[in-house]
Each structure stands twice: as C-alpha cells, then as structure tokens.
mmCIF file of C-alpha atoms in Angstrom:
data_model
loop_
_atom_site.group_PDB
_atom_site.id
_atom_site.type_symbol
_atom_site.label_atom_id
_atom_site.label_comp_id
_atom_site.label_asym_id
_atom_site.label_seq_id
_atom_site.Cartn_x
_atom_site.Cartn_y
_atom_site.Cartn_z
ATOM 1 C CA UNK V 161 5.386 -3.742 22.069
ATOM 2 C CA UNK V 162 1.758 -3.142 23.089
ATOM 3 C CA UNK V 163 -0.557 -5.611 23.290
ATOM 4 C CA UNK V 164 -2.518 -5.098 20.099
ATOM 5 C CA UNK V 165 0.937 -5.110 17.838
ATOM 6 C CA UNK V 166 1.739 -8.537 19.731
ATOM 7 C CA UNK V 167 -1.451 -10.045 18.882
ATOM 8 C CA UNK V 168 -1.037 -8.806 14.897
ATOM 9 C CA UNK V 169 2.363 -10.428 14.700
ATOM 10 C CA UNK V 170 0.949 -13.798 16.428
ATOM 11 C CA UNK V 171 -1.434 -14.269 14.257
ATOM 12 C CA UNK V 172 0.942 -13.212 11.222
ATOM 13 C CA UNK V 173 3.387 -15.646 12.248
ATOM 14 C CA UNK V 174 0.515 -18.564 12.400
ATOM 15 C CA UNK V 175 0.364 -17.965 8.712
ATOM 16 C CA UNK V 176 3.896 -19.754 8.365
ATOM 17 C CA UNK V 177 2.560 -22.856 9.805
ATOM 18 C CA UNK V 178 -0.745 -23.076 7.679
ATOM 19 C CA UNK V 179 -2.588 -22.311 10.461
ATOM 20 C CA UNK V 180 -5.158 -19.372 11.087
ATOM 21 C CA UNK V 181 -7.309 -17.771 13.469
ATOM 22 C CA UNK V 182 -11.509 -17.944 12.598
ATOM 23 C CA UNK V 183 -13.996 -15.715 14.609
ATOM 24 C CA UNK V 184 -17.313 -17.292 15.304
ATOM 25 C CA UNK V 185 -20.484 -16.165 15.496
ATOM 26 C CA UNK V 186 -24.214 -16.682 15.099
ATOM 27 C CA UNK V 187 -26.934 -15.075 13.494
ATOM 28 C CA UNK V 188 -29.771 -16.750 14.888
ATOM 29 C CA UNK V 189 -31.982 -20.143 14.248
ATOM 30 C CA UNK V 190 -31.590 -21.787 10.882
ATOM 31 C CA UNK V 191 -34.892 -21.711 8.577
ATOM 32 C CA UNK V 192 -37.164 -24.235 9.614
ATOM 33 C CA UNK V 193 -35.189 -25.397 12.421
ATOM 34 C CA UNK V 194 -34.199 -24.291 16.258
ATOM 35 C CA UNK V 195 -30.328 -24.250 16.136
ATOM 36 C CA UNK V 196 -28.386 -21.323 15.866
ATOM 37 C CA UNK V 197 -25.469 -22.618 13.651
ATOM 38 C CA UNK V 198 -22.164 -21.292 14.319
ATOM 39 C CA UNK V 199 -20.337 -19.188 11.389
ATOM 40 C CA UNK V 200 -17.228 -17.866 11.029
ATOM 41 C CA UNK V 201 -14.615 -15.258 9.437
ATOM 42 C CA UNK V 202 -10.990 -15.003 9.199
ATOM 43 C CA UNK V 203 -9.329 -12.947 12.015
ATOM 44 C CA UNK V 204 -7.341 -10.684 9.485
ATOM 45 C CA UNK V 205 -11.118 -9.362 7.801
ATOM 46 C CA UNK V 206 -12.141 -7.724 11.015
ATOM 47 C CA UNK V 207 -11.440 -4.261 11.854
ATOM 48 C CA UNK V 208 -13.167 -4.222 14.938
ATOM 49 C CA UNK V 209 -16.062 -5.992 16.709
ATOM 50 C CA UNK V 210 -18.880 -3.302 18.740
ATOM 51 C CA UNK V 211 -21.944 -3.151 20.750
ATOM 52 C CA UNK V 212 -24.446 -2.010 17.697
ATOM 53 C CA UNK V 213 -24.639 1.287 17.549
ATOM 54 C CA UNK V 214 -27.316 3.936 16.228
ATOM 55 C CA UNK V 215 -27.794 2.875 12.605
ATOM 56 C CA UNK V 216 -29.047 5.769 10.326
ATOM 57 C CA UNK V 217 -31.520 4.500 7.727
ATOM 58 C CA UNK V 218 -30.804 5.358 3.886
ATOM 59 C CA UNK V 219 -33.740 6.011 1.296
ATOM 60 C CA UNK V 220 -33.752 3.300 -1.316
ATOM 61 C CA UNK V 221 -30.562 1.470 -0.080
ATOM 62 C CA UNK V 222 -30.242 -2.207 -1.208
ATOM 63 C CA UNK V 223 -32.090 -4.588 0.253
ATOM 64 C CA UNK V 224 -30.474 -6.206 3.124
ATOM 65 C CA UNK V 225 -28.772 -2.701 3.816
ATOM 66 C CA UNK V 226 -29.990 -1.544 7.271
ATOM 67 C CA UNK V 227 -28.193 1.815 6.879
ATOM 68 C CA UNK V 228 -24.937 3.637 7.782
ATOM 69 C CA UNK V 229 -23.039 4.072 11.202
ATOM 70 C CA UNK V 230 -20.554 6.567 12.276
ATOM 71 C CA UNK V 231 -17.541 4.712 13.338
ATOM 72 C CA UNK V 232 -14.913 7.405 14.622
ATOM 73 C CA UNK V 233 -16.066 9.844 11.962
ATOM 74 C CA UNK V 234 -16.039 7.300 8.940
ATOM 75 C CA UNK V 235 -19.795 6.447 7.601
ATOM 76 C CA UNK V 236 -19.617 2.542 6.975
ATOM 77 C CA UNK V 237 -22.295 0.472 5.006
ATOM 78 C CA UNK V 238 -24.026 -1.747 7.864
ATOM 79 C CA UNK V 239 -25.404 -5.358 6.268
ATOM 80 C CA UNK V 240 -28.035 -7.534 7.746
ATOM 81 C CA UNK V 241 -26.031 -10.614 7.485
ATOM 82 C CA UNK V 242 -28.682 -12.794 9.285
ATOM 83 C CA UNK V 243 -31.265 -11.886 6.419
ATOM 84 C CA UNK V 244 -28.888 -12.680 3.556
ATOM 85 C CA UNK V 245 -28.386 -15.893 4.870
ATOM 86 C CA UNK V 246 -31.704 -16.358 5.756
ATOM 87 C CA UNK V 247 -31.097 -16.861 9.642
ATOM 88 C CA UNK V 248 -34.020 -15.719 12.662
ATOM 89 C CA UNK V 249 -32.306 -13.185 15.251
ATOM 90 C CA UNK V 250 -34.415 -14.022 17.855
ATOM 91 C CA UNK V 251 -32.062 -12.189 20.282
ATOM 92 C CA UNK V 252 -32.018 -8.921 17.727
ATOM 93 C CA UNK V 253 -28.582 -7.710 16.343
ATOM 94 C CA UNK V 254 -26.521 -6.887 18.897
ATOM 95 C CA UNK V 255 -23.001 -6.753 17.423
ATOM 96 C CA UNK V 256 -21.696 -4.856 14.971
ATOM 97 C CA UNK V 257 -18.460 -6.563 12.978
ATOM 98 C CA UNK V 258 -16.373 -3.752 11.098
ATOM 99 C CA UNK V 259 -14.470 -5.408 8.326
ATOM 100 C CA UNK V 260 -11.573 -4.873 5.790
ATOM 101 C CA UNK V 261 -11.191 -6.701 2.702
ATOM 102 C CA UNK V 262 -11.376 -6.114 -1.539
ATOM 103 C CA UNK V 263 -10.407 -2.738 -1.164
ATOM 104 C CA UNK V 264 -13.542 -1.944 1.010
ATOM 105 C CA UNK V 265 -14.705 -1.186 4.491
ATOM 106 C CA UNK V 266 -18.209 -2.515 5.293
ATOM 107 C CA UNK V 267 -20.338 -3.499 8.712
ATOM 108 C CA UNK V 268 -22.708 -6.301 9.403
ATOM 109 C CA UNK V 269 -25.272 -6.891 11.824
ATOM 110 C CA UNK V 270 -24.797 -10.384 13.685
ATOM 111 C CA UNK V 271 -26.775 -11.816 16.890
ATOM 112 C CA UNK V 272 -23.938 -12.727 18.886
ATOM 113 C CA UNK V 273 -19.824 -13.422 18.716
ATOM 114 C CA UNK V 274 -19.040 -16.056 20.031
ATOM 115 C CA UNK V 275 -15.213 -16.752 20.308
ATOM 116 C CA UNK V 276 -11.744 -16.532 18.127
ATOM 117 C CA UNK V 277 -10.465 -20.136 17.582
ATOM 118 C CA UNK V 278 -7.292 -21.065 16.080
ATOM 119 C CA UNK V 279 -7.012 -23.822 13.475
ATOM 120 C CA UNK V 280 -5.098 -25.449 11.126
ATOM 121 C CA UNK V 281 -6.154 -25.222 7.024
ATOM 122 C CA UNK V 282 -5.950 -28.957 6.567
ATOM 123 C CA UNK V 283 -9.730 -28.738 9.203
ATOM 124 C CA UNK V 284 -11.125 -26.805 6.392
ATOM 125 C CA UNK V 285 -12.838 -28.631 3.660
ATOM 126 C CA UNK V 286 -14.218 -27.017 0.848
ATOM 127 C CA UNK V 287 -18.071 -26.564 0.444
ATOM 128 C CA UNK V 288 -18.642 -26.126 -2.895
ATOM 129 C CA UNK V 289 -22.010 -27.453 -3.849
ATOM 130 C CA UNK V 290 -23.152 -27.343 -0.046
ATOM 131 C CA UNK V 291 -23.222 -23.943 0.556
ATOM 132 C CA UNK V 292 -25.753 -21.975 -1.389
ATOM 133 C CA UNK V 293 -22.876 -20.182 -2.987
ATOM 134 C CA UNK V 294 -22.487 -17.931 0.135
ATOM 135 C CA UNK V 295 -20.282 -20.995 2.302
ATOM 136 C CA UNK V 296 -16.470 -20.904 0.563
ATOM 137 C CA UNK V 297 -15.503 -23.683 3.643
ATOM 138 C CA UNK V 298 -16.921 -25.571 6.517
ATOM 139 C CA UNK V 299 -13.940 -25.980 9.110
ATOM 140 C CA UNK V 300 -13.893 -28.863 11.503
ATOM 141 C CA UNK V 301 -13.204 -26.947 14.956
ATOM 142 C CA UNK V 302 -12.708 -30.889 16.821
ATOM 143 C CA UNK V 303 -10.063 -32.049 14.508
ATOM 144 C CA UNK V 304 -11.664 -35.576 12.752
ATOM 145 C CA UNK V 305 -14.006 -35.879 15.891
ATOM 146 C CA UNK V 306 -17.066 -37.321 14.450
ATOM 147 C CA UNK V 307 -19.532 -35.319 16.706
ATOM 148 C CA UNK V 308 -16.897 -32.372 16.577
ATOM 149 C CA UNK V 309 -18.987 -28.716 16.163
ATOM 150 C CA UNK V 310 -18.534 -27.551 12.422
ATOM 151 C CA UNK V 311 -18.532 -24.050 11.105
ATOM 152 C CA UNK V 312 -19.715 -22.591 8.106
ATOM 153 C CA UNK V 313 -17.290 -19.871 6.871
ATOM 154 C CA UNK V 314 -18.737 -17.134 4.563
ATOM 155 C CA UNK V 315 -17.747 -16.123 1.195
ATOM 156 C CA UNK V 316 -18.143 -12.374 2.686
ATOM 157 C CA UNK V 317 -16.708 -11.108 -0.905
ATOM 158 C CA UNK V 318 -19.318 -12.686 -2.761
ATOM 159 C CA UNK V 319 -22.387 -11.545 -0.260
ATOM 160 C CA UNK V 320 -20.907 -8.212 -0.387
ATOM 161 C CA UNK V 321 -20.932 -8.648 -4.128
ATOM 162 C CA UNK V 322 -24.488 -9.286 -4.153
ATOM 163 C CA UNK V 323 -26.181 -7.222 -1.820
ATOM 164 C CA UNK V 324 -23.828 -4.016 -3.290
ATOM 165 C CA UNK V 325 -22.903 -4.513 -6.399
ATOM 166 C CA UNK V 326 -20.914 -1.788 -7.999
ATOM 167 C CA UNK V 327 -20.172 -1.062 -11.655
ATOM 168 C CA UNK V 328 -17.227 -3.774 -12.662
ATOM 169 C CA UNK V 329 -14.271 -2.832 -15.136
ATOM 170 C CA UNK V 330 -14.997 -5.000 -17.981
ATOM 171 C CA UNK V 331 -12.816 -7.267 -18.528
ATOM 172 C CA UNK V 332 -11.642 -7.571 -22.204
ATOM 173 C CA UNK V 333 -8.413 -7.659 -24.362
ATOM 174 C CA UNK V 334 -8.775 -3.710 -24.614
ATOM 175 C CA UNK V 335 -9.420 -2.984 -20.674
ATOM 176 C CA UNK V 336 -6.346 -5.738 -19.394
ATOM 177 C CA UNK V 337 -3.957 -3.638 -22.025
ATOM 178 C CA UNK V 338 -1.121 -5.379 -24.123
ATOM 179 C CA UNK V 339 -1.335 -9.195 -23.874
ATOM 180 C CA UNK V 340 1.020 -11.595 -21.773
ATOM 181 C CA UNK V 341 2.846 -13.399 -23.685
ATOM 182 C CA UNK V 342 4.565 -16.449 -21.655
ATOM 183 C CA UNK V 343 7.391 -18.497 -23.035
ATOM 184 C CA UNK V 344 6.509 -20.871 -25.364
ATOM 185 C CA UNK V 345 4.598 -24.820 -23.811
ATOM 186 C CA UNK V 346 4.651 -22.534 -20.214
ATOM 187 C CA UNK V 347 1.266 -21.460 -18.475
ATOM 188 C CA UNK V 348 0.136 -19.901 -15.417
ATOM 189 C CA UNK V 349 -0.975 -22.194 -12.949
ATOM 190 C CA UNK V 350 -3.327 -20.756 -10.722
ATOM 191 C CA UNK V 351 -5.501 -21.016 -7.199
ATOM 192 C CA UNK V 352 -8.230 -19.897 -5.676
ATOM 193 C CA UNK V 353 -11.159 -21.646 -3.589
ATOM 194 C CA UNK V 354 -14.111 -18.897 -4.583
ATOM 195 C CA UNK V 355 -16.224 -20.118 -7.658
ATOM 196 C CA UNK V 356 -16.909 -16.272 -8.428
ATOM 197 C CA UNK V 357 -13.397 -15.597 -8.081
ATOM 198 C CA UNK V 358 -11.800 -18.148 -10.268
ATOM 199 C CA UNK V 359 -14.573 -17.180 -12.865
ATOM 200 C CA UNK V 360 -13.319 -13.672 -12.986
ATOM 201 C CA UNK V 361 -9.410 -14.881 -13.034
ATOM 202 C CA UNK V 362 -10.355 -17.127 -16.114
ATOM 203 C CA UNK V 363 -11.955 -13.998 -17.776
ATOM 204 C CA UNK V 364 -9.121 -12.065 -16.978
ATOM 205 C CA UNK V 365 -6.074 -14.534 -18.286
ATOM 206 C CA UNK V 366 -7.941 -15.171 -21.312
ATOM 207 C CA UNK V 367 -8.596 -11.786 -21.843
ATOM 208 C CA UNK V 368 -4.347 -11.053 -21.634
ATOM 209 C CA UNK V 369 -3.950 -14.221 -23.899
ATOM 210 C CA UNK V 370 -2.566 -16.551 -21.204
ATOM 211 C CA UNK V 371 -2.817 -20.255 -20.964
ATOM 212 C CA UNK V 372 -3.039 -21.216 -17.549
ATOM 213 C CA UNK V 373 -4.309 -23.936 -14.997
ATOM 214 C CA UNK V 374 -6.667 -23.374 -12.407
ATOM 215 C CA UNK V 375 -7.158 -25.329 -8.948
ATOM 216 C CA UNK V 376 -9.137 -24.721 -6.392
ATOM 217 C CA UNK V 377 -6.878 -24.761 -3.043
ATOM 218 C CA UNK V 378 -3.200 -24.341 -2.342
ATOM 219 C CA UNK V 379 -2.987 -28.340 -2.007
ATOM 220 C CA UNK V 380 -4.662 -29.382 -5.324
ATOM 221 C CA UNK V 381 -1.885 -26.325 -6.902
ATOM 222 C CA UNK V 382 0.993 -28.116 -5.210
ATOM 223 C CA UNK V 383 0.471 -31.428 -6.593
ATOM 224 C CA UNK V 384 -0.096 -30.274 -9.802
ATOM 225 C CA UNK V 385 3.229 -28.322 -9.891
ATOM 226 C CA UNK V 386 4.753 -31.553 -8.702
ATOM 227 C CA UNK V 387 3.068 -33.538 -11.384
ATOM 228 C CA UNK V 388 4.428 -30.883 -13.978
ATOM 229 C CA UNK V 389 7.760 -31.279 -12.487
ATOM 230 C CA UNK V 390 7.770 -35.178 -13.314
ATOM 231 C CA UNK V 391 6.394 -34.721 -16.420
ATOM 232 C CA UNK V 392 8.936 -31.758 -17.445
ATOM 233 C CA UNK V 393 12.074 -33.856 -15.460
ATOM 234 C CA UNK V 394 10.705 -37.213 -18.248
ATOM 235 C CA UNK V 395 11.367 -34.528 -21.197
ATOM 236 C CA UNK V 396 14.318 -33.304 -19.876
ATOM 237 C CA UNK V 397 12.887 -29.680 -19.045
ATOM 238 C CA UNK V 398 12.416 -27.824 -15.376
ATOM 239 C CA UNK V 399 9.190 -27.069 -13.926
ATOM 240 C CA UNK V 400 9.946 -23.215 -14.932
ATOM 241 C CA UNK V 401 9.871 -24.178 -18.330
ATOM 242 C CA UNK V 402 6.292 -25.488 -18.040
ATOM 243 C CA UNK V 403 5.268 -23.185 -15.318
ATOM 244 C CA UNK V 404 6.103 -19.360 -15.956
ATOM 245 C CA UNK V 405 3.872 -18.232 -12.992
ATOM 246 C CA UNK V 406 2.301 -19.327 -10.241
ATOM 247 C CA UNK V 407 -1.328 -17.265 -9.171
ATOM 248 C CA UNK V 408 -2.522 -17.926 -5.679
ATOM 249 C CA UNK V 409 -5.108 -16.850 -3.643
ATOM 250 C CA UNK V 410 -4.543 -16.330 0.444
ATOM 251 C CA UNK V 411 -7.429 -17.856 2.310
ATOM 252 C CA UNK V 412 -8.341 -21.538 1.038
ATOM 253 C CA UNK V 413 -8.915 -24.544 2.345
ATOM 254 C CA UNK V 414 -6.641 -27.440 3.056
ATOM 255 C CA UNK V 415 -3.410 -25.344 2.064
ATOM 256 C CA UNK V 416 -3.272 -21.616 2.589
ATOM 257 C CA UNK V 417 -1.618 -19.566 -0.367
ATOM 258 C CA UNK V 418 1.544 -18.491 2.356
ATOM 259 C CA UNK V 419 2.223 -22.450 2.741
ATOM 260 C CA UNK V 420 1.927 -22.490 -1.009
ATOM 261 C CA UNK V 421 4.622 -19.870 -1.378
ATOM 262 C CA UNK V 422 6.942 -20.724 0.887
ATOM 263 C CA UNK V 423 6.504 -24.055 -0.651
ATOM 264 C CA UNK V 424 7.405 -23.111 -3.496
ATOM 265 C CA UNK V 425 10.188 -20.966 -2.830
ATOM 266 C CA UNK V 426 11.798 -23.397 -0.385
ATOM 267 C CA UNK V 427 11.855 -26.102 -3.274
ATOM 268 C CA UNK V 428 15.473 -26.083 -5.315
ATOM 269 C CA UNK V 429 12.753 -27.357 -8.421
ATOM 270 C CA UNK V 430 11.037 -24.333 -8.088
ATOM 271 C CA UNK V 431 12.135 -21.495 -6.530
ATOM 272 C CA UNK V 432 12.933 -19.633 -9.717
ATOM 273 C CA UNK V 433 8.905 -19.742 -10.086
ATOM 274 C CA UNK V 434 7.539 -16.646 -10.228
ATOM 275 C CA UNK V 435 4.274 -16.488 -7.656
ATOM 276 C CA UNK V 436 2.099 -13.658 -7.448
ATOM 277 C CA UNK V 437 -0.793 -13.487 -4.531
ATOM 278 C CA UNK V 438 -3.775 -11.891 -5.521
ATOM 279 C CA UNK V 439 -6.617 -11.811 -2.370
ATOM 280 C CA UNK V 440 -8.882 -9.631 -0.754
ATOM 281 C CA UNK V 441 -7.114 -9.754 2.493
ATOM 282 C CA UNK V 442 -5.400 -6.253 1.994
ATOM 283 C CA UNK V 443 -3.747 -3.927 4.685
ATOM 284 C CA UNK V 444 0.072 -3.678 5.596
ATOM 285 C CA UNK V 445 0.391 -6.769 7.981
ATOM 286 C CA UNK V 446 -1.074 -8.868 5.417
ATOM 287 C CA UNK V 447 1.421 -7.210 2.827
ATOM 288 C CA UNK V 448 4.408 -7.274 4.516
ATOM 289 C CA UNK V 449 3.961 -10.508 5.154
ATOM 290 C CA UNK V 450 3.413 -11.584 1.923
ATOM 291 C CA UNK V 451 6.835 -10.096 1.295
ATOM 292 C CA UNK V 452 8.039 -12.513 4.147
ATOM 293 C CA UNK V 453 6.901 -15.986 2.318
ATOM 294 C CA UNK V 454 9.031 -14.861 -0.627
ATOM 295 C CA UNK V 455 6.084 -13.580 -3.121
ATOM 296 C CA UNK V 456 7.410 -11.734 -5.968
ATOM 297 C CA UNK V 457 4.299 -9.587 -6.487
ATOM 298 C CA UNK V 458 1.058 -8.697 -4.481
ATOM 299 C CA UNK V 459 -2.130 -7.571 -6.007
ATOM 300 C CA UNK V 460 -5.809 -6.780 -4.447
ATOM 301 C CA UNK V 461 -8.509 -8.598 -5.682
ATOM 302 C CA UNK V 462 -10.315 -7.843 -8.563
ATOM 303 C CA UNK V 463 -9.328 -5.400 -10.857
ATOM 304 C CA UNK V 464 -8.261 -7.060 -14.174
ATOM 305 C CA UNK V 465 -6.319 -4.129 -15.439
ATOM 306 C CA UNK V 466 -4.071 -4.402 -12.137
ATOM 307 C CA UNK V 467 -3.753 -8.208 -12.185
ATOM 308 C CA UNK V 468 -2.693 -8.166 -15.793
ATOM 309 C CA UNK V 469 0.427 -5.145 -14.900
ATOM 310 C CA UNK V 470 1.582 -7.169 -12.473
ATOM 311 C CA UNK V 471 1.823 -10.386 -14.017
ATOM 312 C CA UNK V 472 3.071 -8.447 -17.030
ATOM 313 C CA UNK V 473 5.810 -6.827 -14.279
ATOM 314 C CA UNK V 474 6.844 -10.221 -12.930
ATOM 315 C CA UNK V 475 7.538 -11.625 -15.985
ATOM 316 C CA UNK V 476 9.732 -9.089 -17.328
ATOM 317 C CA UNK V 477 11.980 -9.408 -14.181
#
C-alpha cells in the first residue's frame, strides 16, 4: 500500500472514533489588530496544498476572484480567502489550497499552512452568532486548557456561496417532484451545523410535504432520538414509529454525522431507522465509507430534487 492510500484510510478510520484531522493556516493579521489568527479546514476538503502558482486574471470575475490556475491541465477558480475574511497578508499569498467539496473544485489564496492536527469533535464548539456567518466552529486544539490556541474553522460552502454564486434549482413542490409522504405521527429528524444549510433543508422538506425536526449537531440529534424513544416506549410505540428517517450532515461539531450513524445503527431501539447523509464532503473515500457506518443512502449537498429521490428511495425500501 503506498503511502498516500495509507494516509486516506487513517484518516477514514479516525472517522469511527469521532475524531478528525483539521489543517491550519493563516491568512494574515486580523483587522485592527497584529495577530495572525490561526484557521482551519477539514483534511478530507483538500485536494492538494502548492507553492502559488501563475494566476491568470479574468475580466469582470467576482470580486474576491484573483483569477484561474492551471493545475495539471484543469483551470480552477483561485479565491482570495484573506480578503473575504477581511485578514492583512503581510507576507503575500504564498500557498495555494486546491479543494473538493459540493460537487465543486475551487482554489484559495492563503499566507501560510501551518500544520495538520488531529482532534476529537467533542473540541469543537459551535460558533453560531460569533462568527460573522463565515465561522461554522471554533475547535479547541489544547483540549479544556484555558490558554489553549483556538481555531476558527470556515464555513468554506457558504464563502464559496457568496463570492460565486450560481443559479440555484428552486426549490418548490413542483421542482422536489411527488411529495413524501411518511407514516402517519412519524417525521424526519434531521442535522446539520450550517445556518445556510439547514435553511435550505427546511425549504426542501417542506417543499416534499415532510414534517421533520431539525438540530444543529450530531449530539443535540442523538438526544432527541433518545427523548423520542422514551416518549414513544410511555405510549407503547418504537422510536421507528415516531422517527421514519434520520437526515444528517458529516462535519459538525461535538458529534460527527459517522458517530451519529453508527450510533444509530448499533442501537437494538433503532437500527431499523432509516439514516440518510447528505454533505458536501463528496469523493469515493468519503462514500465508501459512509457505506461502512451503515448509512442507507448518500446524497451531495444541495440539490433539492436529489435529496427528495433519495429520501423518497429509502422509504420505499
């Protein structure tokens, strides 16, 4: 097995014990201040990390948008990540980070990377309300050290989102097709840490006529299933009867959607769940492994069309 495979399955395998692996990296001093804050991506996002090439400039591209580069014969989208997030590169951009996620393959232009550090979910708190709306997490890279080094990890969806937006499917009763139709007192209990992302999941389960419950991390899921399973054991029921599926993101703080899953499927109260993972993280290491945790379904975020066959799919089986 060559080195790189080796590596692919490690970090795979750390998925199984809610852990993950985070790449740092800094994009120069903070407004108004002199620190250059660390910030951070998951592992599985990044293609490839490079000395920054020649970057071709594009008439009228988006602001933020320094251009293409050739990358082996593929023209990739290069971002200037330190001016989205409003960061001073007093060193320039020196490194280019090629990343794969939401069906896309994009670039952006950082100061410096700074190291890969392995971690466990339950360091990751969730910054909503302290981020701007471009921070999903901060992760605690000491453990509970009080004067432990904390990194701000991007919601790289939602910046991509915003400095490219492209035309989105709307989503309505017509464009998600024939509705879902659950079994009567059941809904569809779902999670996901990204504001913008549980926004569009909302749209798209009303728009297919389901009832469902959202949370925002694979923890805050888990104890509501359990609380449906107490309230469903009082009446005499299962959890299936109150839950018919369970929608989970991969990436979120606290609990990851694989610990979710296996969760799940490891529980005699709720293995005959149905759970379908729905993330950006795409490629076939992330897929295959989603097989692995016992998923019955995969789906890449966000087309509502595809989110509402699948569920429809599950369900009928």
């Amino acid at each position: 097995m060559t080195t790189a495979l080796h590596d692919i399955e490690e970090r795979t395998n750390l998925t199984g014990s809610n852990k993950f692996e985070l790449m740092l990296f800094r994009l120069g001093e903070a407004p108004g201040t002199d620190r250059r804050e660390l910030f951070g991506i998951n592992v599985f996002k990044v293609r490839e990390i490079l000395v920054m090439p020649t970057i071709t400039a594009i008439a009228n591209a988006p602001a933020h948008v320094l251009g293409v580069a050739n990358i082996r014969g593929q023209i990739i989208p290069v971002i200037d990540l330190p001016a989205v997030v409003g960061c001073v590169p007093r060193r320039g951009l020196t490194i280019l980070m090629v990343t794969e996620f939401a069906r896309t393959t994009q670039a952006f232009a950082v100061e410096e990377v700074a190291e890969i550090v392995r971690l466990e979910w339950g360091n990751v708190l969730a910054a909503e309300g302290n981020g701007g709306g471009l921070v999903t997490s901060i992760a605690k890279l000491d453990g509970d050290a009080e004067k432990g080094r904390l990194v701000q990890v991007l919601d790289v969806e939602q910046i991509l989102r915003n400095v490219m937006p492209t035309a989105q499917e709307a989503i309505t009763p017509q464009s998600v097709g024939t509705a879902v139709h659950l079994p009567e007192g059941s809904i569809i209990l779902a999670a996901d840490d990204s504001p913008v992302a549980r926004m569009m999941i909302e749209q798209g389960l009303g728009a297919m006529g389901a009832p469902y419950v959202m949370t925002k991390t694979g923890q805050e899921a888990w104890d509501r299933l359990q609380a449906i399973e107490e309230e469903a054991h009082a009446e005499g029921k299962t959890a299936h009867d109150k839950v018919a599926l369970v929608l989970t993101d991969l990436e979120m703080p606290v609990m990851d959607g694989f610990t979710l899953t296996r969760n799940i499927k490891q529980d005699p109260r709720f293995k005959s769940i149905p759970v379908v993972i729905h993330s950006s993280l795409t490629g076939t290491a992330n897929e295959a492994h989603v097989s692995s945790v016992g998923a019955d379904a995969y789906v890449a975020k966000f087309v509502a069309s595809e989110l509402a066959a699948t569920i429809r799919q599950v369900l009928k089986h």
